[in-house]
Coordinates of C-alpha atoms and ligand atoms in Angstrom, one line a residue:
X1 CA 138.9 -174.2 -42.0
X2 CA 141.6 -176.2 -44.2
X3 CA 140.2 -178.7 -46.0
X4 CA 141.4 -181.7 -45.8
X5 CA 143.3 -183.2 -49.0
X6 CA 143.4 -187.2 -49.5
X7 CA 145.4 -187.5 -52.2
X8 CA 146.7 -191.6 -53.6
X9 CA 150.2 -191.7 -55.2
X10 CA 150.1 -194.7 -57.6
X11 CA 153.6 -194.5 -58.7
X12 CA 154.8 -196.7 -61.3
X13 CA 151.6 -198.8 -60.9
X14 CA 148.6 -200.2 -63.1
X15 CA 148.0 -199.9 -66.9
X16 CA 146.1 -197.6 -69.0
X17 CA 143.0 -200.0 -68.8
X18 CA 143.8 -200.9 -64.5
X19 CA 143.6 -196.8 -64.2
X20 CA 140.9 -196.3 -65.6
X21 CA 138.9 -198.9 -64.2
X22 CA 140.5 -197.9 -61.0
X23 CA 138.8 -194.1 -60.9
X24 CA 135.9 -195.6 -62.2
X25 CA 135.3 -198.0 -60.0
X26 CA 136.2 -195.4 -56.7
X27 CA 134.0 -192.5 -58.5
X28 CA 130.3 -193.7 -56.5
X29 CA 132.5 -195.3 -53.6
X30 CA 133.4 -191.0 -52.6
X31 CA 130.3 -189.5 -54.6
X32 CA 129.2 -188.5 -51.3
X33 CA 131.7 -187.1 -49.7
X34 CA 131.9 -183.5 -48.1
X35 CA 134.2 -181.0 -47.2
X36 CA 137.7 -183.3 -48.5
X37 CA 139.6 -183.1 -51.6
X38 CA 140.4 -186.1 -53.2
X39 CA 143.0 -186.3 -55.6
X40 CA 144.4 -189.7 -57.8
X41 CA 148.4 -189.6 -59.4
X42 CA 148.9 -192.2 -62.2
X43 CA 151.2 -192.1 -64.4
X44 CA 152.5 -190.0 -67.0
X45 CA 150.6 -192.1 -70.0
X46 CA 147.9 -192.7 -68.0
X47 CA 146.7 -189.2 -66.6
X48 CA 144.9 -188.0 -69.9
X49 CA 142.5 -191.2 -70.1
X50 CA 142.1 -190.7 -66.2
X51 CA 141.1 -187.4 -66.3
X52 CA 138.7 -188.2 -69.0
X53 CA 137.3 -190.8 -66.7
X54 CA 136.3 -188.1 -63.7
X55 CA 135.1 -185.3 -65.6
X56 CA 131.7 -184.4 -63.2
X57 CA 133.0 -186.1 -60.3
X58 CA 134.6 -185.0 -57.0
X59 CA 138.3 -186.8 -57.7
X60 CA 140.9 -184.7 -59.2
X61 CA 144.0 -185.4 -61.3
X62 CA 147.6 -185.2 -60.2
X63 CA 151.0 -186.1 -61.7
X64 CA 154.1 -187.2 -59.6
X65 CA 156.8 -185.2 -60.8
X66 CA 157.6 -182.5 -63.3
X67 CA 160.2 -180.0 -65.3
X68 CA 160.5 -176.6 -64.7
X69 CA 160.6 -175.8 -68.2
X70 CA 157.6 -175.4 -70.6
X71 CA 159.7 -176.4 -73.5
X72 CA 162.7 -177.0 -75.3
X73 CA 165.1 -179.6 -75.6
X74 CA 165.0 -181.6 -72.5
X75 CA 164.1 -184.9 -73.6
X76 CA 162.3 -187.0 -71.9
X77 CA 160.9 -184.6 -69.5
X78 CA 157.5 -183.5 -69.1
X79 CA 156.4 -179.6 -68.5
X80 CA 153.7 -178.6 -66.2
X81 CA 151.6 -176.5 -68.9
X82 CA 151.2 -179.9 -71.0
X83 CA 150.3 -182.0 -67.6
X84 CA 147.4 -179.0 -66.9
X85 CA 146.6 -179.9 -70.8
X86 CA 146.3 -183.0 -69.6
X87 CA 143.8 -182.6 -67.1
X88 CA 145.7 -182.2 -64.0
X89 CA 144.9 -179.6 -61.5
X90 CA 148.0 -181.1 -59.2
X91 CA 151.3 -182.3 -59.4
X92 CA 153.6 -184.1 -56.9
X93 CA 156.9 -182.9 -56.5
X94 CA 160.0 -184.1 -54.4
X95 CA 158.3 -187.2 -53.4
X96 CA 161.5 -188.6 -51.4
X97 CA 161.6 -192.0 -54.1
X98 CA 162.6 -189.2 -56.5
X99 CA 165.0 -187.5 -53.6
X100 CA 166.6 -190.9 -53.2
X101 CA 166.5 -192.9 -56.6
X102 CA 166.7 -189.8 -59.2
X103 CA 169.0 -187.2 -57.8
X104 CA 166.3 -184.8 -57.0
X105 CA 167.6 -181.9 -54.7
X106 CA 165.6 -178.9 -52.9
X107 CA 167.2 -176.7 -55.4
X108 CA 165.3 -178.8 -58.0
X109 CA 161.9 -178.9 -55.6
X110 CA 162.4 -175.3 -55.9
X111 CA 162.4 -174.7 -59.4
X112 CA 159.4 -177.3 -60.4
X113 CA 157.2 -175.9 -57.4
X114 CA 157.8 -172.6 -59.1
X115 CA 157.5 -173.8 -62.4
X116 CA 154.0 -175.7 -61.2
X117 CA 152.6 -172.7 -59.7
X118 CA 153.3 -170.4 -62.5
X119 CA 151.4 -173.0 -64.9
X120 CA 148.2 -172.7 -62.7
X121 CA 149.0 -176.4 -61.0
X122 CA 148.4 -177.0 -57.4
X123 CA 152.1 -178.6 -55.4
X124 CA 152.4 -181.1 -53.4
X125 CA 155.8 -180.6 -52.3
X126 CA 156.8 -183.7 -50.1
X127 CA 159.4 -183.5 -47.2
X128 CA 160.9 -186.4 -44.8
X129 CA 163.6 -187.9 -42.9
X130 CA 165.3 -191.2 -43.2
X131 CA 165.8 -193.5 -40.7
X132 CA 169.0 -193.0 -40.2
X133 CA 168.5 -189.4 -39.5
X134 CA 165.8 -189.8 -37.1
X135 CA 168.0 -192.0 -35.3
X136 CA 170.5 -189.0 -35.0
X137 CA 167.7 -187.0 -34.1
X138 CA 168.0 -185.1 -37.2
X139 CA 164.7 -184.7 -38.3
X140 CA 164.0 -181.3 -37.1
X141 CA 167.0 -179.8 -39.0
X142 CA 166.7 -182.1 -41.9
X143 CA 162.9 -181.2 -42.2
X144 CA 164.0 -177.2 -42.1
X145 CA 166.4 -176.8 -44.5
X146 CA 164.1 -179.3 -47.4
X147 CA 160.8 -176.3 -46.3
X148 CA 163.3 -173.8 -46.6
X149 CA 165.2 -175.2 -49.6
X150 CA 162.0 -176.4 -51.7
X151 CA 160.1 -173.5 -51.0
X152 CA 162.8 -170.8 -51.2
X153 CA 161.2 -167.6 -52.8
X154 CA 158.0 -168.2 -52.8
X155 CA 155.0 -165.3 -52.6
X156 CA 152.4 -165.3 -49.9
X157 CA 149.9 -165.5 -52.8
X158 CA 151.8 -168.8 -54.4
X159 CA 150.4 -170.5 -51.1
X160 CA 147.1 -171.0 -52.1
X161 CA 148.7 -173.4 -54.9
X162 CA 151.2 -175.2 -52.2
X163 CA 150.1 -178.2 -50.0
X164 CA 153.1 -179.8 -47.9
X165 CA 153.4 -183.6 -47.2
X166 CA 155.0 -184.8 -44.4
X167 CA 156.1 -188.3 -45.3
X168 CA 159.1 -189.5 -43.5
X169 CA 160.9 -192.2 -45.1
X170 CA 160.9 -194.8 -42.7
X171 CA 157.3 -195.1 -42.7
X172 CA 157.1 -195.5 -46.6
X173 CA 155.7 -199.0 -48.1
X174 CA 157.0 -200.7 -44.4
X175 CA 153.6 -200.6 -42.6
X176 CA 155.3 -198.8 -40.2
X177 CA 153.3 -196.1 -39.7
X178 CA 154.5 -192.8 -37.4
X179 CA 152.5 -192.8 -34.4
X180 CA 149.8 -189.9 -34.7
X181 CA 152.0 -188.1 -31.8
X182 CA 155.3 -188.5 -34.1
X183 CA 153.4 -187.5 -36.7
X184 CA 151.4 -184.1 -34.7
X185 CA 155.2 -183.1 -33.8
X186 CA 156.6 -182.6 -37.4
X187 CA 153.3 -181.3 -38.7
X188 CA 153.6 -178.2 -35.6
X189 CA 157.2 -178.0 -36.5
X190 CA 156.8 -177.3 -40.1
X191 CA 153.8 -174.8 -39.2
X192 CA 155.8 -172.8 -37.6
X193 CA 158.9 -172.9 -39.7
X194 CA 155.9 -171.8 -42.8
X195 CA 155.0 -168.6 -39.9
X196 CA 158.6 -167.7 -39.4
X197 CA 159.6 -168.0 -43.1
X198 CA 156.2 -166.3 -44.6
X199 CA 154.3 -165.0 -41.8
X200 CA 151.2 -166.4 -39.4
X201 CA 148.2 -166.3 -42.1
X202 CA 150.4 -168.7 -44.6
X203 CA 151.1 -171.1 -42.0
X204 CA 147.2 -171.1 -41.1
X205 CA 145.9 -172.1 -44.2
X206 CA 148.4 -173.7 -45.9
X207 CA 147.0 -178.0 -46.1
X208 CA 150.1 -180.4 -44.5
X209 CA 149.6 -183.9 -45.0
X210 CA 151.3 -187.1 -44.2
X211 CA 152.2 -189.8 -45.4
X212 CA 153.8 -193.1 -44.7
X213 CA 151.9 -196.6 -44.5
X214 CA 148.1 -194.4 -44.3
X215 CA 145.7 -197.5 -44.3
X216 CA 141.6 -197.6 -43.1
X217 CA 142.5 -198.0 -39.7
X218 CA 145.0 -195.9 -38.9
X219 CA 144.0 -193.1 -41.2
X220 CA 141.2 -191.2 -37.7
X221 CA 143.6 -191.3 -35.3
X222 CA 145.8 -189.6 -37.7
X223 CA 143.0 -187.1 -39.1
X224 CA 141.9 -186.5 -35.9
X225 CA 145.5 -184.6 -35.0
X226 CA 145.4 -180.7 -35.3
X227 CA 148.3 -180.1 -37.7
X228 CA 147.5 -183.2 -40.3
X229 CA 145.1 -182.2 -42.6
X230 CA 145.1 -185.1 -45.3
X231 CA 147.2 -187.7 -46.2
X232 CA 149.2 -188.6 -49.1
X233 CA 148.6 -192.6 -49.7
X234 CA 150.7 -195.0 -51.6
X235 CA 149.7 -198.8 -51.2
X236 CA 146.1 -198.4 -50.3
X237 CA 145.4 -195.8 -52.5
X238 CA 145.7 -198.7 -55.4
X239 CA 142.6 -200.3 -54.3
X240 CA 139.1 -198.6 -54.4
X241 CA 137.7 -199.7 -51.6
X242 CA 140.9 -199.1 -49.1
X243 CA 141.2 -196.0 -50.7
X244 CA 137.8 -194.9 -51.1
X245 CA 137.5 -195.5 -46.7
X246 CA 140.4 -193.5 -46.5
X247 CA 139.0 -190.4 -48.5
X248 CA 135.8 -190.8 -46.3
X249 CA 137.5 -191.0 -42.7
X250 CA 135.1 -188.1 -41.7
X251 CA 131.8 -189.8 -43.4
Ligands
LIG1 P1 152.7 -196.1 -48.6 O1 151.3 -195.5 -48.2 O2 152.7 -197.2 -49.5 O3 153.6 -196.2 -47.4 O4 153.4 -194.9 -49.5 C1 153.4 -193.6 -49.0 C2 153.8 -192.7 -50.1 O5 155.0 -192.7 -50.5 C3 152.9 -191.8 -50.8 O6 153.5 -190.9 -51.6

């Protein structure tokens, strides 16, 4: 009963013309496919063009980070009412490249999942562990305090605007991918913390994904897993055809 989410984080990837071309190009590659969600994130100067490009289709638009305010003086930033004016439905927040190389904190995942919610966007709010701490066998606490910190105050009704991704950092751009077991574990783990911090029927619905080295051939054995309900891509998602078998793992 979730529907499963297959969303490609570009990052700081492709032009204005490669974006376009990109979508257009993986529009009658998923045209077909049923009962998934497929999402695309350029970048800032590219998401109005994009969205342009897949007005009809079955791809929607995300961004990869935001502000929490709607305006002001905060140059440089962007707010999540101009990205929906944009043609976004979704925005990517607390992706851990933004964690590690630009100071982001759960206090700040907080206040743009907030922010992105109240503005009618859909959050993918992205949690993870580094090496270092899975090592010390700190994921489990490292993975409850960024839930509880990044979603910290958040109505049961906000949930049906929140998606989780699971990415730990280890797995990120290496190839290494966590084993569909690893993977299964956190997923359950995060379930339940969502039950014990906002009740059974939240934790039910609400869409966890993963993320971390997702490729063509990996991508079943990972959908196939109970808690994993879509995956957040990085490499293959900037290729249509890598991406485009990813989004159809169920065709
Ligand atoms: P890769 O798929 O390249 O490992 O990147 C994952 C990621 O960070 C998606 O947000």
């Amino acid at each position: 009963m979730r529907i499963p989410v297959i969303a490609g984080n570009w990052k700081l990837f492709k032009t204005l013309a490669e974006s376009v071309a990109l979508v257009n190009e993986l529009k009658p590659l998923v045209a077909n496919s049923q009962g998934v969600e497929i999402v695309v994130a350029p970048v800032f100067t590219a998401l109005s063009r994009v969205s342009d490009a897949i007005k009809g289709s079955n791809i929607r638009v995300a961004a990869q980070d935001c502000y929490w305010e709607e305006e002001g003086a905060f140059t440089g930033e962007v707010a999540p009412g101009l990205l929906k004016d944009a043609g976004c439905s979704h925005v990517i927040i607390g992706h851990s490249e933004r964690r590690q190389y630009f100071g982001e904190t759960d206090l700040t995942v907080n206040k743009k999942t907030r922010a992105a919610i109240a503005a009618g966007l859909n959050a993918i709010v992205c949690v993870g562990e580094t090496l270092a701490e899975r090592e010390s066998e700190q994921t489990f606490s490292v993975i409850d305090s960024q839930i509880s910190g990044s979603l910290a105050g958040l109505a049961t009704e906000d949930f049906s605007r929140v998606v989780i991704a699971y990415e730990p950092v280890w797995a990120i751009g290496t190839g290494k991918t966590a084993s569909d077991a690893q993977a299964q574990e956190v997923h359950v783990f995060i379930r339940q913390l969502i039950s014990r911090q906002f009740g059974q029927s939240v934790a039910d619905a609400v869409r966890i994904l993963y993320g971390g080295s997702v490729k063509p051939d990996n991508v079943k054995g990972l959908m196939a897993q109970p808690d994993i309900d879509g995956a957040l891509v990085g490499g293959a998602s900037l290729k249509a055809e890598s991406f485009a078998a990813i989004a159809t793992f169920n065709a």
